[in-house]
Each structure stands twice: as structure tokens, then as C-alpha cells.
PDB file of C-alpha atoms in Angstrom:
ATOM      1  CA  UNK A 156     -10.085   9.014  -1.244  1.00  0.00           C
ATOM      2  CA  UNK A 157     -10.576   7.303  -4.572  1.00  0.00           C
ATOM      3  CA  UNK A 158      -7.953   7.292  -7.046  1.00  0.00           C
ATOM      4  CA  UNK A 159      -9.583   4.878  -9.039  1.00  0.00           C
ATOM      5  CA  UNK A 160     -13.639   5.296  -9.990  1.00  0.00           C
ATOM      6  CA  UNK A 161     -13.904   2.238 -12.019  1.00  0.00           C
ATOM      7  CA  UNK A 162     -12.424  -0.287 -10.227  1.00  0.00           C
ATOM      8  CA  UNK A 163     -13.042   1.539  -6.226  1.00  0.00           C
ATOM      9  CA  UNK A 164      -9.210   1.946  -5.533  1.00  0.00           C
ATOM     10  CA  UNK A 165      -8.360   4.268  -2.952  1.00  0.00           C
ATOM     11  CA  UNK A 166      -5.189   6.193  -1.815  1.00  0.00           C
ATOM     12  CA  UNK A 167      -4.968   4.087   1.173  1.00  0.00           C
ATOM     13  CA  UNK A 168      -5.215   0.710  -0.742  1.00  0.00           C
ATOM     14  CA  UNK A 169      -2.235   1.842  -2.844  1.00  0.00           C
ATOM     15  CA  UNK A 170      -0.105   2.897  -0.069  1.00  0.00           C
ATOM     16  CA  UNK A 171      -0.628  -0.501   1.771  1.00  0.00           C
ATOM     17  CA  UNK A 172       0.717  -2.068  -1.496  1.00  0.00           C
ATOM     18  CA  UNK A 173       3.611  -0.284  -1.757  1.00  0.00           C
ATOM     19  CA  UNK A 174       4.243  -0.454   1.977  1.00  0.00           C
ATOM     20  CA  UNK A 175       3.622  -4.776   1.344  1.00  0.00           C
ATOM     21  CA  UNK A 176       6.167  -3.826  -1.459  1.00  0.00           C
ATOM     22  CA  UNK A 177       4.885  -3.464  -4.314  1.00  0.00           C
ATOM     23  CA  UNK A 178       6.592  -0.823  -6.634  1.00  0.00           C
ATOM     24  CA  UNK A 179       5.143   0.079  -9.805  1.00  0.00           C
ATOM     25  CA  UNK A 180       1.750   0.568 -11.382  1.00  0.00           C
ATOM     26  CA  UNK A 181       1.900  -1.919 -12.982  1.00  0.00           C
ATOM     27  CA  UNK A 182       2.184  -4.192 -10.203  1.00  0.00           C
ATOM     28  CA  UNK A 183      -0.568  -2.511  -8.558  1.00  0.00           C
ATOM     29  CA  UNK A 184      -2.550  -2.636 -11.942  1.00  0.00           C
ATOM     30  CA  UNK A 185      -2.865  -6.487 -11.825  1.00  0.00           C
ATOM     31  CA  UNK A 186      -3.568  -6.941  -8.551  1.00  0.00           C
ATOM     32  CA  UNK A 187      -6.055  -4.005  -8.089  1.00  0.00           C
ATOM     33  CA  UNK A 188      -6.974  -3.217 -11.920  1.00  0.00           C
ATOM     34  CA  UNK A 189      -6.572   0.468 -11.003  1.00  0.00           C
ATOM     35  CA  UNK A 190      -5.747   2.370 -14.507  1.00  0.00           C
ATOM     36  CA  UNK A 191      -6.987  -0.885 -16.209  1.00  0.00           C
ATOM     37  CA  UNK A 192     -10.475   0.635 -17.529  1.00  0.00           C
ATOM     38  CA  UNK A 193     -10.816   4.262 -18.394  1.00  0.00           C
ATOM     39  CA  UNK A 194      -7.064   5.479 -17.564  1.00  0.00           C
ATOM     40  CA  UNK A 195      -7.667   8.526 -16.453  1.00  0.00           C
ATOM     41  CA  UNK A 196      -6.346   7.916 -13.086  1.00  0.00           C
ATOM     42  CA  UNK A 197      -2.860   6.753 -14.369  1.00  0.00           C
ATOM     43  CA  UNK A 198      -0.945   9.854 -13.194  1.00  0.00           C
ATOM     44  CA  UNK A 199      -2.587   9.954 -10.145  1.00  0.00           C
ATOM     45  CA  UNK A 200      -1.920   6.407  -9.026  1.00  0.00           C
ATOM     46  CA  UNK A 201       1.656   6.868 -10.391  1.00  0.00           C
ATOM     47  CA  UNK A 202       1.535  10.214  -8.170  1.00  0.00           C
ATOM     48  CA  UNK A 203       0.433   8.592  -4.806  1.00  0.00           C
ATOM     49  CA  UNK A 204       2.840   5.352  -5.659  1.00  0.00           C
ATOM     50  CA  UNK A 205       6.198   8.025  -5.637  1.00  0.00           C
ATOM     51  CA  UNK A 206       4.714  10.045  -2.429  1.00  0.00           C
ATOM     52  CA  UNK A 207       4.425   6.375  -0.682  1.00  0.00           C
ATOM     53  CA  UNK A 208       7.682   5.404  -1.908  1.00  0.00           C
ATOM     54  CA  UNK A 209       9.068   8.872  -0.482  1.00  0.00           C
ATOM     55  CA  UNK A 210       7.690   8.740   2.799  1.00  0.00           C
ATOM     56  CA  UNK A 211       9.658   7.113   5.942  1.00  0.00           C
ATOM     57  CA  UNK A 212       8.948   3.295   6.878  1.00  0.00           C
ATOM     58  CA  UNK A 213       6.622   3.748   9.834  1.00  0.00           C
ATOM     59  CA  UNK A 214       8.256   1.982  13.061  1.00  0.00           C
ATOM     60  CA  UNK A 215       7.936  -1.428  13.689  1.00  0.00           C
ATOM     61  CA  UNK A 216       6.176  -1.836  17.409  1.00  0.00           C
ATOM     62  CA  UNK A 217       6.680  -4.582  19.543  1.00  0.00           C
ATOM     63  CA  UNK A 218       3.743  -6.132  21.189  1.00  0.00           C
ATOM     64  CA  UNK A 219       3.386  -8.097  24.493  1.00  0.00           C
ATOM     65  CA  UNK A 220       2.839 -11.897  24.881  1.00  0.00           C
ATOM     66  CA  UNK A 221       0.447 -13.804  26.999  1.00  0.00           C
ATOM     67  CA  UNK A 222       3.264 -15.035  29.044  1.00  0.00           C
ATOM     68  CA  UNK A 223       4.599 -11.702  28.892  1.00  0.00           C
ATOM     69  CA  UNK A 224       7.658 -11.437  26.885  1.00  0.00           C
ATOM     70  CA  UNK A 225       7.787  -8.888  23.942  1.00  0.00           C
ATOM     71  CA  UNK A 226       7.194  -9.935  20.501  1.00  0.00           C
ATOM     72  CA  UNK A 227       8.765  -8.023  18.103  1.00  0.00           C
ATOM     73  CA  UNK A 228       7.639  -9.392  13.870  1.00  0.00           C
ATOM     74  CA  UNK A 229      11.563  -7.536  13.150  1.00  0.00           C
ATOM     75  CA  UNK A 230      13.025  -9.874  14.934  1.00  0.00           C
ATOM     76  CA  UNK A 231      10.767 -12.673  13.887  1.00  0.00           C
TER      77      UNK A 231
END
């Protein structure tokens, strides 16, 4: 879903931000110019920002090597 109509930034583009850690509109203003043209999406980015920020860290998976030892980027 797009938060953004003049600049094409969706929900899912902010949440990967915040999950990469980025933590504030602005932040996510430079790098995606969301907010930056019209405004009229400001609360709403600020909206999905705080729901990202509130939901739990997903788990981190470990994966298997070609030589067959797990790989885990935690523990990297």
C-alpha cells in the first residue's frame, strides 16, 4: 500500500527501514523523500513508523552451508 503518492513509498518500504534501523521521518524523508512534496502523508508515515517500531523483531533463522554446518548472520 502507498503511503506516499508523490514519491511511490509504500508501507512495506518504510517498515524495512525501520527494521534496517532507521527511526524517524525524517530519516526516512531523506532517503525515500516520502512527506518531502505535498505532505499530506506526514501522519501516516509517522503512523506506520510507531506501528513498526511497536511490533516484535521477527526471528533471526539460521540457514545451512554447502558443507553443511549452520550459518547463523546473529552470530556472525
Amino acid at each position: 500500500m502507498y503511503v506516499c503518492l508523490c514519491n511511490a513509498v509504500t508501507e512495506r518500504r518504510i517498515r524495512e527501514l525501520v527494521a534496517a534501523g532507521y527511526r524517524s521521518l525524517d530519516e526516512i524523508q531523506l532517503l525515500t523523500g516520502c512527506a518531502d512534496t505535498c505532505g499530506s502523508c506526514h501522519d501516516h508515515a509517522e503512523a506506520v513508523i510507531a506501528s513498526a517500531l511497536a511490533a516484535p523483531a521477527l526471528p533471526v533463522m539460521s540457514i545451512e552451508t554447502h558443507s553443511g554446518q549452520l550459518h547463523s548472520p546473529a552470530l556472525s
